[in-house]
């Protein structure tokens, strides 16, 4: 299998196998990618300390997670991986190399849950995540169980032996502190049901949401410098993933206008966004509100 570094690819549905996105291992992989790391999975495992074997192991699932989170570029030819840092990966590596800030983890969650291309039907870069956070609101409601989520994945992808396990991996990613459990994305109730939690409205998070906006915009609407907010929301599902209502969206839009990140034209009936900065500028400013 060959992956082009310049093109976004969607991940194999069961890319995690049974492994969770371990922040310590992802941080080690970031360091490896920062040096333009090259190697097969065994040599990458030896250099990074990520456990692996010739037939199984965590190296490739961690590469896929880091890629899905928008942290690395990845190309695989004849079993050899070539990894590099994206603009997001670079700023995270510089500012939060151990992936411990909640703002970092929120943007990684949003990126992992994002849409892949504008093809129909809509699917995600990591589709099990996209399915849960972008597509399942109507079907699963505000509270859901793992078994209901597993059924939803089966309806979406057909009968596959690993879907029950995969549904558990997605959910457990947000329960384990060693993964994404430091942020409140899913709240577990005593009856084993889960509730999605909206992205925080604290201003320290706003630059990270702007980074998410620009990165998704680049991937899906690269030739457009302005776009209707309703159309962007509908196509990307970004506010469904964030769990935001109109008032929450407007608070963030006002902040972005104040910072000169976007211009919002509200005279056309629906708000139209005009980008005022480059993606590199926005990504590079992600940590500016953190003291």
CSV table of C-alpha atoms in Angstrom, one decimal:
chain,number,residue,atom,x,y,z
A,1,UNK,CA,0.0,0.0,0.0
A,2,UNK,CA,1.4,3.4,-1.0
A,3,UNK,CA,0.3,6.7,0.6
A,4,UNK,CA,1.0,10.0,-1.0
A,5,UNK,CA,2.3,12.5,1.5
A,6,UNK,CA,0.6,15.4,-0.2
A,7,UNK,CA,-2.9,13.9,-0.4
A,8,UNK,CA,-5.2,13.3,2.5
A,9,UNK,CA,-6.1,9.6,2.8
A,10,UNK,CA,-8.7,8.0,4.9
A,11,UNK,CA,-7.5,5.4,7.4
A,12,UNK,CA,-8.4,1.8,7.3
A,13,UNK,CA,-11.6,1.4,9.3
A,14,UNK,CA,-10.0,-0.9,11.9
A,15,UNK,CA,-6.7,1.0,12.0
A,16,UNK,CA,-6.4,1.0,15.8
A,17,UNK,CA,-6.6,-2.9,15.9
A,18,UNK,CA,-7.2,-3.0,19.7
A,19,UNK,CA,-4.9,-0.1,20.6
A,20,UNK,CA,-5.8,3.2,22.2
A,21,UNK,CA,-4.2,6.5,21.2
A,22,UNK,CA,-1.5,6.5,24.0
A,23,UNK,CA,-0.2,10.1,24.4
A,24,UNK,CA,3.2,8.9,25.6
A,25,UNK,CA,3.7,6.8,22.4
A,26,UNK,CA,2.3,9.6,20.2
A,27,UNK,CA,4.7,12.0,21.7
A,28,UNK,CA,7.6,9.7,21.0
A,29,UNK,CA,6.4,9.3,17.4
A,30,UNK,CA,6.2,13.1,17.1
A,31,UNK,CA,9.9,13.4,18.1
A,32,UNK,CA,10.8,10.7,15.5
A,33,UNK,CA,8.8,12.5,12.8
A,34,UNK,CA,10.4,15.9,13.7
A,35,UNK,CA,13.7,14.4,12.4
A,36,UNK,CA,12.1,13.3,9.2
A,37,UNK,CA,12.1,9.7,10.5
A,38,UNK,CA,12.2,6.8,8.0
A,39,UNK,CA,12.1,3.1,8.6
A,40,UNK,CA,9.9,0.0,8.7
A,41,UNK,CA,7.7,-0.6,11.7
A,42,UNK,CA,10.3,-2.7,13.6
A,43,UNK,CA,13.1,-0.1,13.3
A,44,UNK,CA,10.6,2.7,14.2
A,45,UNK,CA,9.6,0.7,17.2
A,46,UNK,CA,13.2,0.2,18.2
A,47,UNK,CA,13.9,4.0,17.9
A,48,UNK,CA,10.8,5.2,19.5
A,49,UNK,CA,10.2,2.6,22.2
A,50,UNK,CA,6.7,1.9,20.8
A,51,UNK,CA,6.1,-1.9,21.2
A,52,UNK,CA,5.9,-3.8,18.0
A,53,UNK,CA,6.6,-7.1,16.3
A,54,UNK,CA,6.9,-8.1,12.7
A,55,UNK,CA,3.2,-9.1,12.4
A,56,UNK,CA,1.5,-7.0,15.0
A,57,UNK,CA,2.2,-4.2,17.5
A,58,UNK,CA,1.5,-0.5,18.1
A,59,UNK,CA,3.8,1.3,15.7
A,60,UNK,CA,1.4,1.4,12.7
A,61,UNK,CA,-1.7,2.1,14.8
A,62,UNK,CA,0.1,5.1,16.4
A,63,UNK,CA,1.2,6.3,13.0
A,64,UNK,CA,-2.4,6.2,11.9
A,65,UNK,CA,-3.6,8.0,15.0
A,66,UNK,CA,-1.0,10.7,14.6
A,67,UNK,CA,-1.9,11.1,10.9
A,68,UNK,CA,-5.6,11.1,11.7
A,69,UNK,CA,-5.1,13.8,14.3
A,70,UNK,CA,-3.3,16.0,11.7
A,71,UNK,CA,0.1,15.8,13.4
A,72,UNK,CA,2.2,14.1,10.8
A,73,UNK,CA,2.5,13.5,7.1
A,74,UNK,CA,3.0,9.8,6.3
A,75,UNK,CA,4.1,7.9,3.2
A,76,UNK,CA,4.6,4.1,3.1
A,77,UNK,CA,6.4,2.4,0.2
A,78,UNK,CA,7.4,-1.3,0.3
A,79,UNK,CA,7.0,-1.4,4.1
A,80,UNK,CA,9.1,1.7,4.7
A,81,UNK,CA,7.5,4.6,6.4
A,82,UNK,CA,8.6,8.3,5.8
A,83,UNK,CA,7.2,10.6,8.5
A,84,UNK,CA,7.3,14.3,8.9
A,85,UNK,CA,5.5,17.0,11.0
A,86,UNK,CA,2.6,19.0,9.6
A,87,UNK,CA,2.2,22.6,10.6
A,88,UNK,CA,0.0,21.5,13.4
A,89,UNK,CA,2.4,18.8,14.5
A,90,UNK,CA,5.3,21.3,14.5
A,91,UNK,CA,3.5,23.8,16.8
A,92,UNK,CA,2.4,21.0,19.1
A,93,UNK,CA,5.9,19.5,19.2
A,94,UNK,CA,7.3,23.0,20.1
A,95,UNK,CA,4.7,24.1,22.6
A,96,UNK,CA,3.2,20.8,24.1
A,97,UNK,CA,5.5,17.9,23.2
A,98,UNK,CA,4.0,15.6,25.8
A,99,UNK,CA,0.4,16.3,24.6
A,100,UNK,CA,-0.7,17.3,28.1
A,101,UNK,CA,-2.6,20.5,27.5
A,102,UNK,CA,-6.4,20.2,27.2
A,103,UNK,CA,-6.4,22.6,24.3
A,104,UNK,CA,-4.0,20.4,22.4
A,105,UNK,CA,-6.2,17.3,23.1
A,106,UNK,CA,-9.4,19.0,22.0
A,107,UNK,CA,-7.9,20.0,18.6
A,108,UNK,CA,-6.6,16.4,18.2
A,109,UNK,CA,-10.0,15.0,19.0
A,110,UNK,CA,-11.7,17.4,16.5
A,111,UNK,CA,-9.2,16.5,13.8
A,112,UNK,CA,-9.5,12.8,14.4
A,113,UNK,CA,-13.3,13.2,14.0
A,114,UNK,CA,-13.2,15.3,10.8
A,115,UNK,CA,-14.7,14.5,7.5
A,116,UNK,CA,-12.7,13.0,4.6
A,117,UNK,CA,-13.3,14.6,1.2
A,118,UNK,CA,-16.7,15.8,-0.1
A,119,UNK,CA,-17.6,12.5,-1.7
A,120,UNK,CA,-21.0,11.0,-0.9
A,121,UNK,CA,-22.0,9.4,1.4
A,122,UNK,CA,-20.0,11.4,3.9
A,123,UNK,CA,-17.2,9.5,5.7
A,124,UNK,CA,-14.4,10.4,8.0
A,125,UNK,CA,-10.6,10.3,7.9
A,126,UNK,CA,-11.1,8.0,10.9
A,127,UNK,CA,-14.6,6.9,10.1
A,128,UNK,CA,-15.5,5.3,13.5
A,129,UNK,CA,-14.8,8.7,15.1
A,130,UNK,CA,-16.6,10.7,12.4
A,131,UNK,CA,-19.6,8.3,12.7
A,132,UNK,CA,-19.9,8.8,16.5
A,133,UNK,CA,-19.3,12.5,16.8
A,134,UNK,CA,-20.6,13.8,13.4
A,135,UNK,CA,-23.2,11.4,12.1
A,136,UNK,CA,-24.9,9.6,15.0
A,137,UNK,CA,-26.7,12.4,16.8
A,138,UNK,CA,-30.1,11.7,15.3
A,139,UNK,CA,-29.8,8.0,15.5
A,140,UNK,CA,-28.3,7.6,19.0
A,141,UNK,CA,-29.7,10.7,20.7
A,142,UNK,CA,-28.0,12.6,23.5
A,143,UNK,CA,-27.3,9.4,25.5
A,144,UNK,CA,-26.1,6.2,24.0
A,145,UNK,CA,-24.5,2.9,25.0
A,146,UNK,CA,-21.6,1.1,23.4
A,147,UNK,CA,-23.9,-1.6,22.0
A,148,UNK,CA,-26.0,1.0,20.3
A,149,UNK,CA,-22.9,2.6,18.8
A,150,UNK,CA,-21.7,-0.8,17.7
A,151,UNK,CA,-25.0,-1.4,16.0
A,152,UNK,CA,-24.7,2.0,14.3
A,153,UNK,CA,-21.3,1.0,12.9
A,154,UNK,CA,-22.7,-2.3,11.6
A,155,UNK,CA,-25.5,-0.5,9.8
A,156,UNK,CA,-22.9,1.8,8.3
A,157,UNK,CA,-20.3,-0.7,7.3
A,158,UNK,CA,-22.0,-4.1,7.3
A,159,UNK,CA,-21.3,-7.1,9.5
A,160,UNK,CA,-17.6,-7.1,10.5
A,161,UNK,CA,-16.2,-9.2,13.3
A,162,UNK,CA,-14.1,-6.3,14.7
A,163,UNK,CA,-16.8,-3.6,15.0
A,164,UNK,CA,-17.8,-4.4,18.6
A,165,UNK,CA,-14.1,-4.1,19.6
A,166,UNK,CA,-13.7,-1.0,17.5
A,167,UNK,CA,-16.7,0.7,19.1
A,168,UNK,CA,-15.1,0.0,22.5
A,169,UNK,CA,-11.7,1.5,21.4
A,170,UNK,CA,-13.4,4.7,20.3
A,171,UNK,CA,-15.2,5.2,23.6
A,172,UNK,CA,-12.3,4.1,25.8
A,173,UNK,CA,-10.1,6.6,24.1
A,174,UNK,CA,-12.0,9.3,26.1
A,175,UNK,CA,-12.1,7.4,29.4
A,176,UNK,CA,-8.3,6.7,29.9
A,177,UNK,CA,-6.2,9.6,31.2
A,178,UNK,CA,-3.2,8.1,29.3
A,179,UNK,CA,-5.2,8.8,26.1
A,180,UNK,CA,-7.8,11.6,25.7
A,181,UNK,CA,-9.4,11.1,29.0
A,182,UNK,CA,-8.0,14.3,30.4
A,183,UNK,CA,-10.7,16.2,28.5
A,184,UNK,CA,-14.4,15.8,28.9
A,185,UNK,CA,-15.6,14.6,25.5
A,186,UNK,CA,-17.7,11.7,26.7
A,187,UNK,CA,-19.3,11.6,30.1
A,188,UNK,CA,-20.0,8.1,31.5
A,189,UNK,CA,-23.1,7.5,33.6
A,190,UNK,CA,-23.7,4.8,36.2
A,191,UNK,CA,-25.9,2.9,33.8
A,192,UNK,CA,-23.0,2.4,31.3
A,193,UNK,CA,-24.4,5.1,28.9
A,194,UNK,CA,-22.4,8.0,27.5
A,195,UNK,CA,-23.2,11.6,26.8
A,196,UNK,CA,-21.3,13.8,24.4
A,197,UNK,CA,-19.9,17.0,25.9
A,198,UNK,CA,-19.7,20.3,24.0
A,199,UNK,CA,-16.3,21.8,23.2
A,200,UNK,CA,-15.3,24.3,26.0
A,201,UNK,CA,-16.1,28.0,25.4
A,202,UNK,CA,-13.1,29.2,27.3
A,203,UNK,CA,-11.2,31.7,25.2
A,204,UNK,CA,-7.9,29.8,25.6
A,205,UNK,CA,-9.4,27.2,23.3
A,206,UNK,CA,-10.6,29.6,20.6
A,207,UNK,CA,-7.2,29.7,18.7
A,208,UNK,CA,-7.3,25.9,18.5
A,209,UNK,CA,-10.8,25.9,17.0
A,210,UNK,CA,-9.6,28.5,14.5
A,211,UNK,CA,-6.7,26.2,13.6
A,212,UNK,CA,-9.2,23.4,13.2
A,213,UNK,CA,-11.4,25.6,11.0
A,214,UNK,CA,-8.5,26.6,8.7
A,215,UNK,CA,-7.1,23.0,8.4
A,216,UNK,CA,-10.5,21.6,7.5
A,217,UNK,CA,-11.1,24.5,5.1
A,218,UNK,CA,-7.8,23.7,3.4
A,219,UNK,CA,-8.7,20.0,3.0
A,220,UNK,CA,-12.3,20.4,1.8
A,221,UNK,CA,-12.5,23.9,0.2
A,222,UNK,CA,-9.0,24.7,-0.8
A,223,UNK,CA,-9.9,26.9,-3.8
A,224,UNK,CA,-12.4,29.0,-1.9
A,225,UNK,CA,-11.3,32.0,0.2
A,226,UNK,CA,-14.8,32.8,1.4
A,227,UNK,CA,-17.7,30.5,2.2
A,228,UNK,CA,-21.1,30.6,3.7
A,229,UNK,CA,-21.1,29.5,7.3
A,230,UNK,CA,-24.2,27.3,6.9
A,231,UNK,CA,-22.7,25.5,3.9
A,232,UNK,CA,-19.4,25.0,5.7
A,233,UNK,CA,-21.1,23.7,8.8
A,234,UNK,CA,-23.4,21.3,6.8
A,235,UNK,CA,-20.5,19.9,4.7
A,236,UNK,CA,-17.8,19.6,7.4
A,237,UNK,CA,-20.2,18.7,10.4
A,238,UNK,CA,-17.7,20.7,12.4
A,239,UNK,CA,-20.3,22.2,14.8
A,240,UNK,CA,-22.0,18.9,15.3
A,241,UNK,CA,-18.6,17.5,16.3
A,242,UNK,CA,-18.1,20.4,18.7
A,243,UNK,CA,-21.6,20.1,20.1
A,244,UNK,CA,-22.3,23.9,19.6
A,245,UNK,CA,-25.4,25.9,19.2
A,246,UNK,CA,-25.8,29.2,17.4
A,247,UNK,CA,-25.0,31.3,20.4
A,248,UNK,CA,-21.8,29.4,21.1
A,249,UNK,CA,-20.8,29.7,17.4
A,250,UNK,CA,-21.4,33.4,17.4
A,251,UNK,CA,-19.2,34.0,20.5
A,252,UNK,CA,-16.3,32.3,18.8
A,253,UNK,CA,-16.9,34.1,15.5
A,254,UNK,CA,-16.9,37.4,17.3
A,255,UNK,CA,-13.6,36.5,18.9
A,256,UNK,CA,-12.1,35.5,15.5
A,257,UNK,CA,-13.3,38.8,14.0
A,258,UNK,CA,-11.7,40.8,16.8
A,259,UNK,CA,-8.4,38.9,16.2
A,260,UNK,CA,-8.5,39.5,12.5
A,261,UNK,CA,-8.7,35.8,11.6
A,262,UNK,CA,-11.9,36.0,9.6
A,263,UNK,CA,-14.2,38.6,8.3
A,264,UNK,CA,-17.9,37.8,8.8
A,265,UNK,CA,-20.4,39.3,6.4
A,266,UNK,CA,-23.9,39.0,7.9
A,267,UNK,CA,-25.7,41.2,5.3
A,268,UNK,CA,-26.4,38.3,2.9
A,269,UNK,CA,-28.9,36.6,5.2
A,270,UNK,CA,-26.5,33.8,6.2
A,271,UNK,CA,-23.0,34.7,7.6
A,272,UNK,CA,-20.3,34.4,5.0
A,273,UNK,CA,-16.7,33.8,6.2
A,274,UNK,CA,-13.7,35.4,4.5
A,275,UNK,CA,-10.3,34.2,5.5
A,276,UNK,CA,-7.9,37.0,6.5
A,277,UNK,CA,-4.8,35.0,7.4
A,278,UNK,CA,-2.8,32.1,6.1
A,279,UNK,CA,-3.2,28.7,7.6
A,280,UNK,CA,0.4,28.8,8.8
A,281,UNK,CA,-0.3,32.1,10.7
A,282,UNK,CA,-3.4,30.7,12.4
A,283,UNK,CA,-1.7,27.4,13.3
A,284,UNK,CA,1.3,29.2,14.5
A,285,UNK,CA,-0.8,31.3,16.9
A,286,UNK,CA,-2.6,28.3,18.4
A,287,UNK,CA,-1.0,28.7,21.8
A,288,UNK,CA,-1.1,32.5,22.0
A,289,UNK,CA,-3.9,32.6,24.6
A,290,UNK,CA,-2.2,30.2,26.9
A,291,UNK,CA,-0.2,31.7,29.7
